[in-house]
Amino acid sequence: MMLRSVLPACLVLGCVQLAHAQAIDDPTRPPAALWTPAASEAPPPKPARPQLQSVLISNKPGGRRVAVIDGQIVRQGGKVGDAVVVEIQDTAVVLRRGKSLETFKLYPAPKIENKPGASAGRKQE
């Protein structure tokens, strides 16, 4: 009689130990392929465009004009990476790379939304 009650108890304890030995996967964790990309699959980083941070212009006629681009103080004719500063305006700087000109503005251009039903030049009330 004792053997009959001990045998099921041993089986239950054995199953409990096997259950603890199994690893439980987190169903909400993304697949490993998504969070560990292969080095060959990663795209090379694009070089960032220069950032115009400030423009300083003297009040005196013929005074100096300098711009701060990516933390570097440059004057007209100075270099920013492989580009040359062609012109320093009040709110923009013109850079030349080879034969192409790039204008970097201190402030972004305002976005104008075209609303349907609004006629150009008329103020809505």
mmCIF file of N, CA and C in Angstrom, residues 38-103:
data_model
loop_
_atom_site.group_PDB
_atom_site.id
_atom_site.type_symbol
_atom_site.label_atom_id
_atom_site.label_comp_id
_atom_site.label_asym_id
_atom_site.label_seq_id
_atom_site.Cartn_x
_atom_site.Cartn_y
_atom_site.Cartn_z
ATOM 1 N N ALA A 38 22.900 41.896 -38.764
ATOM 2 C CA ALA A 38 24.230 41.469 -39.202
ATOM 3 C C ALA A 38 25.016 42.694 -39.655
ATOM 4 N N ALA A 39 26.318 42.670 -39.459
ATOM 5 C CA ALA A 39 27.160 43.806 -39.802
ATOM 6 C C ALA A 39 27.131 44.091 -41.307
ATOM 7 N N SER A 40 26.999 43.054 -42.115
ATOM 8 C CA SER A 40 26.999 43.255 -43.566
ATOM 9 C C SER A 40 25.694 43.866 -44.053
ATOM 10 N N GLU A 41 24.598 43.708 -43.288
ATOM 11 C CA GLU A 41 23.304 44.237 -43.701
ATOM 12 C C GLU A 41 23.119 45.707 -43.325
ATOM 13 N N ALA A 42 23.880 46.203 -42.365
ATOM 14 C CA ALA A 42 23.707 47.582 -41.921
ATOM 15 C C ALA A 42 24.208 48.536 -42.999
ATOM 16 N N PRO A 43 23.373 49.540 -43.360
ATOM 17 C CA PRO A 43 23.809 50.488 -44.389
ATOM 18 C C PRO A 43 24.895 51.397 -43.826
ATOM 19 N N PRO A 44 25.821 51.830 -44.663
ATOM 20 C CA PRO A 44 26.865 52.732 -44.174
ATOM 21 C C PRO A 44 26.239 54.067 -43.793
ATOM 22 N N PRO A 45 26.726 54.713 -42.760
ATOM 23 C CA PRO A 45 26.136 55.988 -42.342
ATOM 24 C C PRO A 45 26.376 57.070 -43.381
ATOM 25 N N LYS A 46 25.316 57.865 -43.627
ATOM 26 C CA LYS A 46 25.418 58.958 -44.586
ATOM 27 C C LYS A 46 26.094 60.136 -43.909
ATOM 28 N N PRO A 47 26.976 60.830 -44.624
ATOM 29 C CA PRO A 47 27.580 62.016 -44.016
ATOM 30 C C PRO A 47 26.508 63.078 -43.797
ATOM 31 N N ALA A 48 26.512 63.662 -42.621
ATOM 32 C CA ALA A 48 25.501 64.659 -42.281
ATOM 33 C C ALA A 48 25.798 65.966 -42.999
ATOM 34 N N ARG A 49 24.736 66.664 -43.374
ATOM 35 C CA ARG A 49 24.900 67.977 -43.993
ATOM 36 C C ARG A 49 25.382 68.949 -42.930
ATOM 37 N N PRO A 50 26.173 69.926 -43.316
ATOM 38 C CA PRO A 50 26.607 70.928 -42.338
ATOM 39 C C PRO A 50 25.403 71.695 -41.789
ATOM 40 N N GLN A 51 25.487 72.072 -40.527
ATOM 41 C CA GLN A 51 24.418 72.819 -39.870
ATOM 42 C C GLN A 51 24.877 74.247 -39.625
ATOM 43 N N LEU A 52 24.160 75.204 -40.178
ATOM 44 C CA LEU A 52 24.441 76.609 -39.921
ATOM 45 C C LEU A 52 23.856 76.935 -38.550
ATOM 46 N N GLN A 53 24.712 77.360 -37.628
ATOM 47 C CA GLN A 53 24.262 77.609 -36.266
ATOM 48 C C GLN A 53 24.120 79.092 -35.939
ATOM 49 N N SER A 54 24.957 79.936 -36.553
ATOM 50 C CA SER A 54 24.906 81.358 -36.254
ATOM 51 C C SER A 54 25.596 82.148 -37.357
ATOM 52 N N VAL A 55 25.169 83.412 -37.488
ATOM 53 C CA VAL A 55 25.815 84.340 -38.412
ATOM 54 C C VAL A 55 26.111 85.607 -37.612
ATOM 55 N N LEU A 56 27.357 86.084 -37.695
ATOM 56 C CA LEU A 56 27.763 87.295 -36.983
ATOM 57 C C LEU A 56 28.260 88.306 -38.007
ATOM 58 N N ILE A 57 27.598 89.480 -38.033
ATOM 59 C CA ILE A 57 27.941 90.515 -39.008
ATOM 60 C C ILE A 57 28.208 91.809 -38.256
ATOM 61 N N SER A 58 29.328 92.456 -38.561
ATOM 62 C CA SER A 58 29.698 93.712 -37.925
ATOM 63 C C SER A 58 28.788 94.834 -38.403
ATOM 64 N N ASN A 59 28.529 95.813 -37.515
ATOM 65 C CA ASN A 59 27.717 96.976 -37.881
ATOM 66 C C ASN A 59 28.489 97.971 -38.724
ATOM 67 N N LYS A 60 29.800 97.951 -38.637
ATOM 68 C CA LYS A 60 30.635 98.910 -39.363
ATOM 69 C C LYS A 60 30.669 98.566 -40.851
ATOM 70 N N PRO A 61 30.698 99.565 -41.705
ATOM 71 C CA PRO A 61 30.811 99.295 -43.141
ATOM 72 C C PRO A 61 32.126 98.574 -43.436
ATOM 73 N N GLY A 62 32.045 97.505 -44.187
ATOM 74 C CA GLY A 62 33.225 96.713 -44.519
ATOM 75 C C GLY A 62 33.698 95.852 -43.354
ATOM 76 N N GLY A 63 32.872 95.780 -42.307
ATOM 77 C CA GLY A 63 33.229 94.977 -41.135
ATOM 78 C C GLY A 63 33.208 93.494 -41.452
ATOM 79 N N ARG A 64 33.686 92.710 -40.520
ATOM 80 C CA ARG A 64 33.799 91.280 -40.796
ATOM 81 C C ARG A 64 32.456 90.552 -40.703
ATOM 82 N N ARG A 65 32.387 89.477 -41.434
ATOM 83 C CA ARG A 65 31.231 88.585 -41.449
ATOM 84 C C ARG A 65 31.754 87.187 -41.185
ATOM 85 N N VAL A 66 31.217 86.561 -40.159
ATOM 86 C CA VAL A 66 31.610 85.187 -39.852
ATOM 87 C C VAL A 66 30.358 84.353 -39.631
ATOM 88 N N ALA A 67 30.500 83.061 -39.848
ATOM 89 C CA ALA A 67 29.406 82.115 -39.627
ATOM 90 C C ALA A 67 29.925 80.982 -38.755
ATOM 91 N N VAL A 68 29.031 80.425 -37.976
ATOM 92 C CA VAL A 68 29.365 79.254 -37.169
ATOM 93 C C VAL A 68 28.648 78.070 -37.806
ATOM 94 N N ILE A 69 29.435 77.148 -38.345
ATOM 95 C CA ILE A 69 28.893 75.963 -39.011
ATOM 96 C C ILE A 69 29.480 74.739 -38.322
ATOM 97 N N ASP A 70 28.610 73.910 -37.773
ATOM 98 C CA ASP A 70 29.019 72.710 -37.029
ATOM 99 C C ASP A 70 30.035 73.044 -35.940
ATOM 100 N N GLY A 71 29.839 74.175 -35.267
ATOM 101 C CA GLY A 71 30.722 74.567 -34.183
ATOM 102 C C GLY A 71 32.032 75.189 -34.626
ATOM 103 N N GLN A 72 32.235 75.337 -35.918
ATOM 104 C CA GLN A 72 33.473 75.878 -36.460
ATOM 105 C C GLN A 72 33.208 77.300 -36.969
ATOM 106 N N ILE A 73 34.052 78.262 -36.573
ATOM 107 C CA ILE A 73 33.914 79.649 -37.041
ATOM 108 C C ILE A 73 34.619 79.767 -38.391
ATOM 109 N N VAL A 74 33.860 80.224 -39.402
ATOM 110 C CA VAL A 74 34.424 80.352 -40.753
ATOM 111 C C VAL A 74 34.116 81.738 -41.306
ATOM 112 N N ARG A 75 35.009 82.205 -42.159
ATOM 113 C CA ARG A 75 34.827 83.476 -42.860
ATOM 114 C C ARG A 75 34.620 83.185 -44.342
ATOM 115 N N GLN A 76 34.272 84.212 -45.077
ATOM 116 C CA GLN A 76 34.110 84.046 -46.521
ATOM 117 C C GLN A 76 35.450 83.593 -47.106
ATOM 118 N N GLY A 77 35.414 82.541 -47.913
ATOM 119 C CA GLY A 77 36.623 81.958 -48.482
ATOM 120 C C GLY A 77 37.160 80.806 -47.645
ATOM 121 N N GLY A 78 36.651 80.643 -46.421
ATOM 122 C CA GLY A 78 37.077 79.545 -45.550
ATOM 123 C C GLY A 78 36.471 78.220 -45.992
ATOM 124 N N LYS A 79 36.978 77.126 -45.416
ATOM 125 C CA LYS A 79 36.503 75.792 -45.796
ATOM 126 C C LYS A 79 35.703 75.148 -44.671
ATOM 127 N N VAL A 80 34.671 74.444 -45.083
ATOM 128 C CA VAL A 80 33.868 73.614 -44.193
ATOM 129 C C VAL A 80 33.868 72.236 -44.823
ATOM 130 N N GLY A 81 34.687 71.336 -44.293
ATOM 131 C CA GLY A 81 34.842 70.029 -44.915
ATOM 132 C C GLY A 81 35.471 70.203 -46.284
ATOM 133 N N ASP A 82 34.775 69.723 -47.325
ATOM 134 C CA ASP A 82 35.289 69.873 -48.687
ATOM 135 C C ASP A 82 34.620 71.026 -49.433
ATOM 136 N N ALA A 83 33.851 71.854 -48.724
ATOM 137 C CA ALA A 83 33.152 72.981 -49.333
ATOM 138 C C ALA A 83 33.833 74.296 -48.958
ATOM 139 N N VAL A 84 33.650 75.314 -49.807
ATOM 140 C CA VAL A 84 34.217 76.642 -49.586
ATOM 141 C C VAL A 84 33.067 77.618 -49.354
ATOM 142 N N VAL A 85 33.211 78.509 -48.370
ATOM 143 C CA VAL A 85 32.201 79.527 -48.084
ATOM 144 C C VAL A 85 32.310 80.608 -49.151
ATOM 145 N N VAL A 86 31.237 80.757 -49.931
ATOM 146 C CA VAL A 86 31.218 81.732 -51.022
ATOM 147 C C VAL A 86 30.652 83.062 -50.537
ATOM 148 N N GLU A 87 29.581 83.013 -49.748
ATOM 149 C CA GLU A 87 28.907 84.238 -49.320
ATOM 150 C C GLU A 87 28.283 84.023 -47.948
ATOM 151 N N ILE A 88 28.357 85.061 -47.115
ATOM 152 C CA ILE A 88 27.690 85.037 -45.811
ATOM 153 C C ILE A 88 26.649 86.146 -45.824
ATOM 154 N N GLN A 89 25.383 85.749 -45.755
ATOM 155 C CA GLN A 89 24.272 86.701 -45.752
ATOM 156 C C GLN A 89 23.763 86.852 -44.324
ATOM 157 N N ASP A 90 22.715 87.668 -44.142
ATOM 158 C CA ASP A 90 22.172 87.895 -42.798
ATOM 159 C C ASP A 90 21.648 86.614 -42.151
ATOM 160 N N THR A 91 20.952 85.781 -42.910
ATOM 161 C CA THR A 91 20.355 84.567 -42.348
ATOM 162 C C THR A 91 20.705 83.316 -43.152
ATOM 163 N N ALA A 92 21.740 83.392 -43.977
ATOM 164 C CA ALA A 92 22.093 82.227 -44.799
ATOM 165 C C ALA A 92 23.577 82.274 -45.161
ATOM 166 N N VAL A 93 24.090 81.123 -45.518
ATOM 167 C CA VAL A 93 25.475 80.987 -45.979
ATOM 168 C C VAL A 93 25.455 80.152 -47.248
ATOM 169 N N VAL A 94 26.216 80.568 -48.245
ATOM 170 C CA VAL A 94 26.301 79.846 -49.512
ATOM 171 C C VAL A 94 27.642 79.124 -49.551
ATOM 172 N N LEU A 95 27.591 77.797 -49.754
ATOM 173 C CA LEU A 95 28.794 76.979 -49.864
ATOM 174 C C LEU A 95 28.918 76.436 -51.277
ATOM 175 N N ARG A 96 30.173 76.294 -51.751
ATOM 176 C CA ARG A 96 30.411 75.734 -53.079
ATOM 177 C C ARG A 96 31.171 74.421 -52.931
ATOM 178 N N ARG A 97 30.606 73.377 -53.534
ATOM 179 C CA ARG A 97 31.270 72.071 -53.623
ATOM 180 C C ARG A 97 31.478 71.794 -55.097
ATOM 181 N N GLY A 98 32.703 71.892 -55.538
ATOM 182 C CA GLY A 98 32.975 71.708 -56.964
ATOM 183 C C GLY A 98 32.286 72.803 -57.748
ATOM 184 N N LYS A 99 31.337 72.420 -58.595
ATOM 185 C CA LYS A 99 30.608 73.403 -59.404
ATOM 186 C C LYS A 99 29.219 73.703 -58.859
ATOM 187 N N SER A 100 28.807 73.001 -57.808
ATOM 188 C CA SER A 100 27.452 73.215 -57.281
ATOM 189 C C SER A 100 27.475 74.122 -56.057
ATOM 190 N N LEU A 101 26.418 74.931 -55.936
ATOM 191 C CA LEU A 101 26.252 75.843 -54.812
ATOM 192 C C LEU A 101 25.147 75.324 -53.908
ATOM 193 N N GLU A 102 25.359 75.419 -52.601
ATOM 194 C CA GLU A 102 24.354 75.020 -51.614
ATOM 195 C C GLU A 102 24.122 76.190 -50.678
ATOM 196 N N THR A 103 22.865 76.494 -50.409
ATOM 197 C CA THR A 103 22.515 77.561 -49.483
ATOM 198 C C THR A 103 21.996 76.942 -48.199
#
